[in-house]
Amino acid sequence: MPTTTKDLLRLATIGSVDDGKSTLIGRLLVDTRQLFDDQLDAVVAASEKRGVGDLDLSFVTDGLRAEREQGITIDVAYRYASTPKRKFIIADCPGHVQYTRNMATGASTADLALVVLDVKHGLKEQTRRHLCIAALLGVHSVIVCVNKMDGVNWSQSAFQSVVDEIETLSRELNFEEVKIIPVSALYGDNVVDASTNSPWYVGPTVLAALETSNAGTWTKTRHGARLPIQWVLRQEGGGRTYAGMVNGDSFFVGDTVTLLPANVETTIKAISFGGVGRIEANVGLSIDLDLADETDAGRGDLLAATPLPAVTKDIIATICWFGEKPLEIGQRLRLKHTTKVTPVRVTDVTGVVDIETLRIDESSSLATNEIGLANLQTADWLVVDDYRVNRVTGSFVLIDEVTNATVAAGMVGRASFF
Amino acid sequence: MTPTPLRPPQTADYLDLLESHAIFILREVAAECERPVLLFSGGKDSAVLLNLAMKAFTPQQLPFPVLHIDTGQNFPEVLEYRDALTTKLGVKLLVAKVQDTIDQGKVVDPGPMGSRNRLQTVTLLNAINENGFDAAFGGARRDEDKARAKERILSFRDGFGQWDPRQQRPELWQLYQGKVNPGEHLRAFPLSDWTELDIWQYIERERMELPSIYFAHERDVVLRDSMWLAVGPFVQPREGETVERRVVRFRTVGDANCTGAVDSPASTLAQIVAEVATANVSERGATRADDRFSETAMEDRKREGYF
Ligand SMILES: Nc1nc2c(ncn2[C@@H]2O[C@H](COP(=O)(O)OP(=O)(O)OP(=O)(O)O)[C@@H](O)[C@H]2O)c(=O)[nH]1
Ligand SMILES: [Mg+2]
């Protein structure tokens, strides 16, 4: 009988256009028999119809007409896989620089980045950009697939020269877990089955590395339980409970919590999940809390256990800018942070990241797909943690006031590698 | 900053996490949008969606109505289920009929045996327009189809109801932002990350009721396009087709004339979970004629504003 408690890993493919990300995911899914017969038949039929061979593995995830016509991924595809060891949510991201916003979308919820690069080209600027964004987003584990090894006759020295480059960059970006694997996504070497073409490689296959990665298990940096209030539930008989999704750490009945920004202390009287009481509210659960004291808490407020987050209207943030026009000093936008939306003004842009050197260059604006540092001033109080200790209370998006488009991913604080 | 000591790792149940994520989305959209609506077909996915919506707002009433797009080609068991469930839960049910859209001359009647699948889009968009809905919850899952696999959880629709897969809004973390201008709307898919197996395991865990046609029963069927179609008012045997009586069940619920039954002895939820866990053919592949027209049938329908 299938179980529902298998450990989950969320991963995103990253890397430059055409280096083989979609082919690799197609290979992984086909070789682990995750595709239904009719889905595989459809990929075969589409490959024949478009004259791209018997089986174009990238068609497993490249499902849009334009993607198949152009042979490129435009937006993230989500696929779900399950092996006896683990459950996976896979985001196959586009490599093209024009779609960096979509890559960030896929990587923002990932625990692990599956990096794909072409052994002949090594670390291209776009691969560096993706790795930099993944590191900023708090992805600590990377599996780097040095792909298209079939194209260099499985030369160990070709592999090794790329390995050195990757190791240098990984150190700079402070990744905690790095595995580098020579593969051919096209032919399936070292993806699910170990290859006989690389007797000099003794490490795991891609699948084995995914199944055994530490990513996705509980992090070391739990830093205080938080509940951004989403909705106030009126209880029968007049009481109110506060509903939202727990992050940071668990809450327990009896815990002292502080309502912010009001700064009012109270205790948790009861916890319920879908109307059923419990004593612990775990991270990731949508629960509601009953508090010992009357408060006027509402949507956009936050309940926190110690150590408490900061209450502020001024934030120093790392920004990935996706807007078509540049981000400039003085610009007005809307900001969404947890369950709060507030007007915001850019008070300063203090630098832009040079992707090649990872240094901050001086700049007073950010162009499309640039990463930089900015100071923002919000109209309303925000209750924030540094992104490095909490991905929920440390993150926000910027929204264009006219089109309502999401134009930036923002992280509170400054990454350590700048 | 000293990290707090770790409590022993806990295996959160995967279904609890999926459920929580869906409830989170339901609450975000209900809080940020002016007039949401929940699309309810009577199928298993929309049943799960409605169950989650009830949980998200209990003990309050559902802060939005439920809308059924009625093609007029339903299985009667599904309509009975729809009415019984919405009455029991005390939710407000709206019904928009494809027949009305036909009578208004907005679309051409395909005839009693013809498919009304594609016409639903017009009825749906009209209903969204007329009621001023700015968000519609749907039970679509990303594992169903390759175009759905590409869609955001909050999916933007322009003033014509169209989906533009090349211009989707970035969707970072779980910061779902649902702001739209007048005339535009959102589709919200709280079940995006659920698979068919997750749905059945959840239904089993929650002991949910479903239309009887999901469970094995005897039925008169004809083989058409390598699918068993139920013989009834919308499907009559054509020349060369023979009617057979077989033990079947439905894996999806759509229009009676384009939803195929599968041979199955599974008559309990546990048996269905076991069957789904070992299936070789996908849910839509096994049962939906509407996806077989072309390589990108779902993408094309979605672009027009389909569910
Ligand atoms: N020789 C060889 N070719 C490969 C290999 N993997 C992928 N390719 C080819 O490289 C091309 C690009 O592959 P994709 O999988 O579409 O690349 P991608 O990284 O997903 O590209 P984007 O998503 O557009 O960024 C295709 O023609 C593949 O067949 C490999 O291991 N060996
Ligand atoms: Mg690709």
Coordinates of N, CA and C in Angstrom, one line a residue, chain A residues 137-314:
Chain A
L137 N 18.6 32.6 -3.0 CA 17.3 32.1 -2.6 C 17.3 31.1 -1.5
G138 N 18.6 30.7 -1.0 CA 18.7 29.9 0.1 C 18.8 28.4 -0.2
V139 N 19.1 28.1 -1.4 CA 19.3 26.7 -1.8 C 20.7 26.3 -1.4
H140 N 20.9 25.3 -0.5 CA 22.2 25.0 0.1 C 22.8 23.8 -0.6
S141 N 22.0 23.0 -1.3 CA 22.5 21.8 -1.9 C 22.5 21.9 -3.4
V142 N 23.6 21.5 -4.0 CA 23.5 21.4 -5.5 C 24.1 20.1 -6.0
I143 N 23.5 19.6 -7.0 CA 24.0 18.5 -7.7 C 24.3 19.0 -9.1
V144 N 25.6 19.0 -9.5 CA 26.0 19.5 -10.8 C 26.2 18.4 -11.8
C145 N 25.4 18.4 -12.8 CA 25.6 17.4 -13.9 C 26.4 18.0 -15.0
V146 N 27.6 17.4 -15.1 CA 28.4 17.8 -16.3 C 28.0 17.0 -17.4
N147 N 27.2 17.6 -18.3 CA 26.4 16.9 -19.3 C 27.2 16.9 -20.7
K148 N 26.6 16.0 -21.5 CA 27.1 15.8 -22.9 C 28.5 15.2 -22.9
M149 N 28.8 14.4 -21.9 CA 30.1 13.7 -21.9 C 30.3 12.8 -23.1
D150 N 29.2 12.4 -23.7 CA 29.3 11.6 -24.9 C 30.0 12.4 -26.0
G151 N 29.8 13.7 -26.0 CA 30.4 14.6 -27.0 C 31.9 14.8 -26.9
V152 N 32.5 14.5 -25.7 CA 33.9 14.6 -25.6 C 34.6 13.2 -25.3
N153 N 33.9 12.2 -25.8 CA 34.5 10.8 -25.6 C 34.7 10.5 -24.2
W154 N 33.9 11.0 -23.3 CA 34.1 10.7 -21.9 C 35.4 11.0 -21.4
S155 N 36.0 12.1 -21.8 CA 37.3 12.5 -21.4 C 37.4 12.9 -20.0
Q156 N 38.2 12.2 -19.2 CA 38.2 12.6 -17.7 C 38.8 13.9 -17.5
S157 N 39.8 14.3 -18.4 CA 40.4 15.6 -18.2 C 39.4 16.8 -18.5
A158 N 38.6 16.5 -19.6 CA 37.5 17.5 -19.9 C 36.6 17.7 -18.7
F159 N 36.2 16.6 -18.0 CA 35.4 16.7 -16.9 C 36.1 17.4 -15.7
Q160 N 37.4 17.0 -15.5 CA 38.1 17.6 -14.4 C 38.3 19.1 -14.5
S161 N 38.4 19.6 -15.7 CA 38.6 21.0 -15.8 C 37.4 21.8 -15.4
V162 N 36.2 21.2 -15.7 CA 35.0 21.9 -15.3 C 34.8 21.7 -13.8
V163 N 35.2 20.6 -13.3 CA 35.0 20.4 -11.8 C 35.7 21.4 -11.0
D164 N 36.9 21.8 -11.5 CA 37.7 22.8 -10.7 C 37.0 24.1 -10.7
E165 N 36.5 24.5 -11.9 CA 35.7 25.8 -12.0 C 34.5 25.8 -11.0
I166 N 33.8 24.6 -11.0 CA 32.6 24.5 -10.2 C 32.9 24.6 -8.7
E167 N 34.0 23.9 -8.4 CA 34.4 23.9 -6.9 C 34.7 25.3 -6.4
T168 N 35.4 26.0 -7.3 CA 35.8 27.4 -6.9 C 34.5 28.2 -6.6
L169 N 33.6 28.2 -7.6 CA 32.4 29.0 -7.5 C 31.5 28.5 -6.3
S170 N 31.4 27.2 -6.1 CA 30.6 26.7 -5.0 C 31.1 27.2 -3.7
R171 N 32.4 27.2 -3.6 CA 33.0 27.8 -2.3 C 32.6 29.2 -2.1
E172 N 32.7 30.0 -3.2 CA 32.4 31.4 -3.1 C 30.9 31.6 -2.7
L173 N 30.1 30.7 -3.2 CA 28.6 30.9 -2.9 C 28.2 30.1 -1.6
N174 N 29.1 29.5 -0.9 CA 28.8 28.9 0.3 C 27.8 27.7 0.3
F175 N 27.8 27.0 -0.8 CA 26.9 25.8 -0.8 C 27.4 24.8 0.2
E176 N 26.4 24.2 0.9 CA 26.8 23.2 1.9 C 27.1 21.8 1.4
E177 N 26.3 21.5 0.3 CA 26.4 20.1 -0.2 C 26.6 20.2 -1.7
V178 N 27.7 19.7 -2.2 CA 27.9 19.8 -3.7 C 28.4 18.5 -4.2
K179 N 27.6 18.0 -5.2 CA 28.1 16.7 -5.9 C 28.2 17.0 -7.3
I180 N 29.3 16.5 -7.9 CA 29.5 16.8 -9.4 C 29.6 15.5 -10.1
I181 N 28.7 15.3 -11.1 CA 28.6 14.0 -11.7 C 28.7 14.1 -13.2
P182 N 29.6 13.3 -13.9 CA 29.6 13.3 -15.3 C 28.5 12.5 -15.9
V183 N 27.7 13.1 -16.8 CA 26.5 12.4 -17.3 C 26.4 12.6 -18.8
S184 N 25.6 11.7 -19.4 CA 25.0 12.0 -20.7 C 23.5 11.9 -20.5
A185 N 22.8 13.0 -20.5 CA 21.4 13.0 -20.3 C 20.7 12.2 -21.5
L186 N 21.3 12.5 -22.7 CA 20.8 11.9 -23.9 C 20.8 10.4 -23.9
Y187 N 21.9 9.8 -23.5 CA 22.1 8.4 -23.5 C 21.8 7.7 -22.1
G188 N 21.7 8.5 -21.1 CA 21.3 8.0 -19.8 C 22.5 7.5 -18.9
D189 N 23.7 7.9 -19.3 CA 24.8 7.5 -18.5 C 24.8 8.2 -17.1
N190 N 25.0 7.5 -16.0 CA 25.1 8.0 -14.7 C 23.8 8.8 -14.2
V191 N 22.7 8.7 -14.9 CA 21.5 9.4 -14.5 C 20.8 8.5 -13.5
V192 N 20.3 7.3 -14.0 CA 19.7 6.4 -13.1 C 20.6 5.2 -13.0
D193 N 21.2 4.8 -14.1 CA 22.1 3.7 -14.1 C 23.6 4.1 -14.2
A194 N 24.4 3.5 -13.4 CA 25.9 3.9 -13.5 C 26.4 3.5 -14.9
S195 N 27.3 4.3 -15.4 CA 27.8 4.2 -16.8 C 29.1 3.4 -16.8
T196 N 29.2 2.6 -17.9 CA 30.5 1.9 -18.1 C 31.5 2.8 -18.8
N197 N 31.0 3.9 -19.3 CA 31.9 4.9 -20.0 C 32.8 5.7 -19.1
S198 N 32.5 5.7 -17.8 CA 33.3 6.5 -16.9 C 33.8 5.7 -15.7
P199 N 34.7 4.7 -16.1 CA 35.3 3.8 -15.0 C 36.0 4.7 -14.0
W200 N 36.5 5.9 -14.4 CA 37.2 6.7 -13.5 C 36.4 7.5 -12.5
Y201 N 35.0 7.4 -12.7 CA 34.1 8.1 -11.7 C 33.5 7.1 -10.8
V202 N 33.7 7.4 -9.5 CA 33.2 6.4 -8.5 C 32.0 6.9 -7.7
G203 N 31.6 8.1 -7.9 CA 30.5 8.7 -7.1 C 29.1 8.2 -7.5
P204 N 28.1 8.7 -6.9 CA 26.7 8.3 -7.1 C 26.2 8.7 -8.5
T205 N 25.1 8.0 -8.9 CA 24.4 8.5 -10.1 C 23.5 9.7 -9.6
V206 N 22.9 10.4 -10.6 CA 22.0 11.5 -10.3 C 20.9 11.1 -9.3
L207 N 20.3 10.0 -9.7 CA 19.2 9.5 -8.9 C 19.6 9.2 -7.4
A208 N 20.7 8.5 -7.3 CA 21.2 8.1 -6.0 C 21.6 9.4 -5.2
A209 N 22.2 10.4 -5.9 CA 22.5 11.6 -5.2 C 21.2 12.4 -4.7
L210 N 20.2 12.3 -5.5 CA 18.9 13.0 -5.1 C 18.3 12.2 -3.9
E211 N 18.4 10.9 -4.0 CA 17.7 10.1 -2.9 C 18.4 10.3 -1.6
T212 N 19.7 10.6 -1.6 CA 20.5 10.6 -0.4 C 20.8 12.0 0.1
S213 N 20.5 13.0 -0.7 CA 20.8 14.4 -0.3 C 20.2 14.8 1.0
N214 N 20.9 15.6 1.7 CA 20.4 16.2 3.0 C 19.4 17.2 2.8
A215 N 19.3 17.8 1.6 CA 18.4 18.9 1.4 C 16.9 18.4 1.7
G216 N 16.1 19.3 2.1 CA 14.7 19.0 2.3 C 14.4 18.5 3.7
T217 N 15.5 18.0 4.4 CA 15.2 17.6 5.8 C 15.3 18.9 6.7
W218 N 15.1 18.7 7.9 CA 14.9 19.9 8.8 C 16.2 20.7 8.8
T219 N 16.1 22.0 8.7 CA 17.3 22.9 8.6 C 17.8 23.1 10.0
K220 N 19.1 23.6 10.1 CA 19.7 23.9 11.3 C 19.3 25.2 11.9
T221 N 18.8 26.0 11.0 CA 18.6 27.4 11.3 C 17.1 27.7 11.7
R222 N 16.5 26.9 12.6 CA 15.2 27.3 13.1 C 15.4 28.4 14.0
H223 N 14.5 29.4 13.8 CA 14.8 30.7 14.5 C 13.6 31.3 15.0
G224 N 12.8 30.5 15.7 CA 11.6 31.1 16.3 C 10.4 30.9 15.4
A225 N 9.3 30.4 16.1 CA 8.0 30.1 15.4 C 7.3 31.4 15.0
R226 N 6.7 31.4 13.8 CA 6.0 32.6 13.3 C 4.7 32.1 12.7
L227 N 3.7 33.0 12.9 CA 2.4 32.8 12.2 C 1.9 34.1 11.6
P228 N 2.1 34.3 10.3 CA 1.5 35.5 9.7 C 0.0 35.2 9.6
I229 N -0.7 36.2 10.2 CA -2.2 35.9 10.2 C -2.8 36.2 8.8
Q230 N -3.5 35.1 8.4 CA -4.2 35.2 7.1 C -5.6 35.6 7.2
W231 N -6.3 35.1 8.2 CA -7.7 35.2 8.3 C -8.1 35.1 9.8
V232 N -9.1 35.9 10.1 CA -9.6 35.8 11.5 C -10.9 35.0 11.4
L233 N -10.9 33.8 12.2 CA -12.1 33.0 12.1 C -13.0 33.3 13.3
R234 N -14.2 33.7 13.0 CA -15.2 33.9 14.1 C -15.7 32.6 14.6
Q235 N -15.5 32.3 15.9 CA -16.0 31.1 16.4 C -17.4 31.2 16.9
E236 N -18.1 30.0 17.0 CA -19.5 30.0 17.5 C -19.4 30.5 19.0
G237 N -20.3 31.3 19.4 CA -20.2 31.8 20.8 C -19.4 33.0 20.9
G238 N -18.8 33.6 19.9 CA -18.3 34.9 19.9 C -16.8 35.0 19.9
G239 N -16.0 33.9 20.2 CA -14.6 34.0 20.2 C -14.0 34.2 18.8
R240 N -12.7 34.4 18.7 CA -12.0 34.5 17.5 C -10.7 33.7 17.5
T241 N -10.4 33.0 16.4 CA -9.1 32.4 16.3 C -8.4 32.9 15.1
Y242 N -7.1 32.7 15.1 CA -6.2 33.3 14.1 C -5.6 32.3 13.2
A243 N -5.9 32.3 11.9 CA -5.5 31.3 11.0 C -4.4 31.7 10.1
G244 N -3.5 30.7 9.9 CA -2.4 31.0 9.0 C -1.5 29.7 8.9
M245 N -0.4 29.9 8.1 CA 0.5 28.7 8.0 C 1.8 29.0 8.9
V246 N 2.1 28.0 9.6 CA 3.3 28.1 10.6 C 4.6 28.1 9.8
N247 N 5.5 29.0 10.2 CA 6.9 28.8 9.7 C 7.9 29.1 10.8
G248 N 9.2 28.7 10.5 CA 10.2 29.0 11.4 C 10.5 27.9 12.4
D249 N 9.4 27.5 13.2 CA 9.5 26.5 14.2 C 8.1 26.1 14.6
S250 N 8.0 25.1 15.4 CA 6.6 24.7 15.9 C 6.1 25.6 17.0
F251 N 4.8 25.8 17.1 CA 4.2 26.4 18.2 C 3.6 25.2 19.1
F252 N 3.5 25.4 20.4 CA 2.9 24.5 21.3 C 1.8 25.2 22.1
V253 N 0.8 24.5 22.5 CA -0.2 25.0 23.4 C 0.6 25.4 24.7
G254 N 0.3 26.7 25.2 CA 1.0 27.1 26.4 C 2.1 28.1 26.1
D255 N 2.6 28.1 24.8 CA 3.7 29.0 24.4 C 3.4 30.4 24.6
T256 N 4.3 31.2 25.0 CA 4.1 32.7 25.0 C 4.4 33.2 23.6
V257 N 3.5 34.0 23.1 CA 3.7 34.6 21.7 C 3.5 36.1 21.8
T258 N 4.1 36.8 20.8 CA 4.0 38.2 20.8 C 3.2 38.6 19.5
L259 N 2.2 39.4 19.6 CA 1.5 39.9 18.5 C 2.3 41.1 18.0
L260 N 2.7 41.1 16.7 CA 3.4 42.2 16.1 C 2.7 42.7 14.9
P261 N 2.8 44.0 14.5 CA 3.7 45.0 15.2 C 3.1 45.6 16.5
A262 N 2.0 45.2 17.0 CA 1.4 45.8 18.2 C 2.3 45.6 19.4
N263 N 3.0 44.6 19.4 CA 3.9 44.2 20.5 C 3.1 43.9 21.8
V264 N 2.2 43.0 21.7 CA 1.3 42.6 22.8 C 1.6 41.1 23.1
E265 N 2.0 40.8 24.3 CA 2.3 39.4 24.7 C 1.0 38.6 25.1
T266 N 0.9 37.4 24.7 CA -0.2 36.5 25.2 C 0.3 35.1 25.1
T267 N -0.6 34.2 25.4 CA -0.3 32.7 25.4 C -1.2 32.0 24.5
I268 N -0.7 30.9 23.9 CA -1.5 30.1 23.1 C -2.4 29.2 23.9
K269 N -3.7 29.4 23.8 CA -4.7 28.6 24.6 C -5.0 27.3 23.9
A270 N -5.2 27.3 22.6 CA -5.5 26.1 21.9 C -5.0 26.2 20.4
I271 N -4.8 25.1 19.9 CA -4.4 25.0 18.5 C -5.3 24.1 17.8
S272 N -5.8 24.5 16.6 CA -6.6 23.5 15.9 C -6.3 23.5 14.4
F273 N -6.5 22.3 13.8 CA -6.2 22.0 12.4 C -7.4 21.5 11.8
G274 N -8.0 22.3 10.9 CA -9.3 21.8 10.3 C -10.4 21.5 11.3
G275 N -10.4 22.3 12.4 CA -11.4 22.1 13.4 C -11.1 21.0 14.4
V276 N -9.9 20.4 14.3 CA -9.6 19.4 15.3 C -8.4 19.9 16.2
G277 N -8.5 19.8 17.5 CA -7.5 20.3 18.4 C -6.2 19.5 18.3
R278 N -5.1 20.1 18.6 CA -3.8 19.4 18.8 C -2.9 20.3 19.7
I279 N -1.8 19.7 20.1 CA -0.9 20.4 21.0 C 0.2 21.1 20.3
E280 N 0.5 20.6 19.1 CA 1.7 21.2 18.4 C 1.3 21.6 17.0
A281 N 1.7 22.8 16.6 CA 1.5 23.3 15.2 C 2.8 23.3 14.5
N282 N 3.0 22.3 13.6 CA 4.3 22.1 12.9 C 4.5 23.1 11.8
V283 N 5.7 23.3 11.4 CA 6.0 24.1 10.2 C 5.3 23.6 9.0
G284 N 4.7 24.5 8.2 CA 4.0 24.1 7.0 C 2.6 23.7 7.2
L285 N 2.1 23.7 8.4 CA 0.6 23.4 8.6 C -0.2 24.7 8.7
S286 N -1.4 24.6 8.1 CA -2.3 25.7 8.1 C -3.3 25.5 9.3
I287 N -2.9 26.1 10.4 CA -3.7 25.9 11.7 C -4.4 27.2 12.1
D288 N -5.2 27.1 13.1 CA -5.6 28.4 13.8 C -5.3 28.3 15.3
L289 N -5.0 29.5 15.8 CA -4.6 29.6 17.2 C -5.6 30.4 17.9
D290 N -5.9 29.8 19.1 CA -6.8 30.5 20.1 C -5.9 31.1 21.1
L291 N -6.0 32.4 21.4 CA -5.1 33.1 22.3 C -5.8 33.4 23.7
A292 N -5.0 33.4 24.7 CA -5.5 33.6 26.1 C -6.1 35.0 26.3
D293 N -5.6 36.0 25.6 CA -6.1 37.3 25.8 C -6.8 37.9 24.6
E294 N -7.7 38.8 24.8 CA -8.4 39.5 23.7 C -7.3 40.4 23.0
T295 N -7.3 40.3 21.7 CA -6.4 41.2 20.9 C -7.2 41.7 19.7
D296 N -6.7 42.7 19.1 CA -7.4 43.2 17.9 C -6.5 42.7 16.6
A297 N -5.9 41.6 16.7 CA -5.1 41.1 15.6 C -5.9 40.9 14.4
G298 N -5.3 41.1 13.2 CA -6.0 40.9 12.0 C -5.0 40.5 10.9
R299 N -5.5 40.3 9.7 CA -4.7 39.9 8.6 C -3.6 40.9 8.4
G300 N -2.4 40.4 8.2 CA -1.2 41.2 8.0 C -0.4 41.3 9.3
D301 N -1.0 41.0 10.4 CA -0.2 41.0 11.7 C 0.5 39.6 11.8
L302 N 1.4 39.5 12.8 CA 2.1 38.3 12.9 C 2.3 37.9 14.4
L303 N 2.1 36.6 14.6 CA 2.3 36.1 16.0 C 3.7 35.4 16.0
A304 N 4.5 35.7 17.0 CA 5.9 35.2 17.0 C 6.3 34.7 18.3
A305 N 7.1 33.6 18.3 CA 7.8 33.2 19.6 C 9.2 33.7 19.5
T306 N 9.9 33.7 20.6 CA 11.3 34.2 20.6 C 12.2 33.3 19.9
P307 N 13.3 33.8 19.3 CA 13.7 35.2 19.2 C 12.8 36.0 18.3
L308 N 12.4 37.2 18.7 CA 11.4 37.9 17.9 C 12.0 38.5 16.7
P309 N 11.1 38.7 15.6 CA 11.6 39.3 14.4 C 11.6 40.9 14.6
A310 N 12.1 41.6 13.6 CA 12.2 43.0 13.7 C 11.0 43.6 13.2
V311 N 10.6 44.8 13.8 CA 9.5 45.6 13.3 C 10.0 46.8 12.7
T312 N 9.8 47.1 11.4 CA 10.5 48.1 10.7 C 9.7 48.7 9.5
K313 N 10.1 49.9 9.1 CA 9.5 50.4 7.8 C 10.7 50.6 6.9
D314 N 11.9 50.4 7.3 CA 13.1 50.5 6.4 C 13.8 49.2 6.3

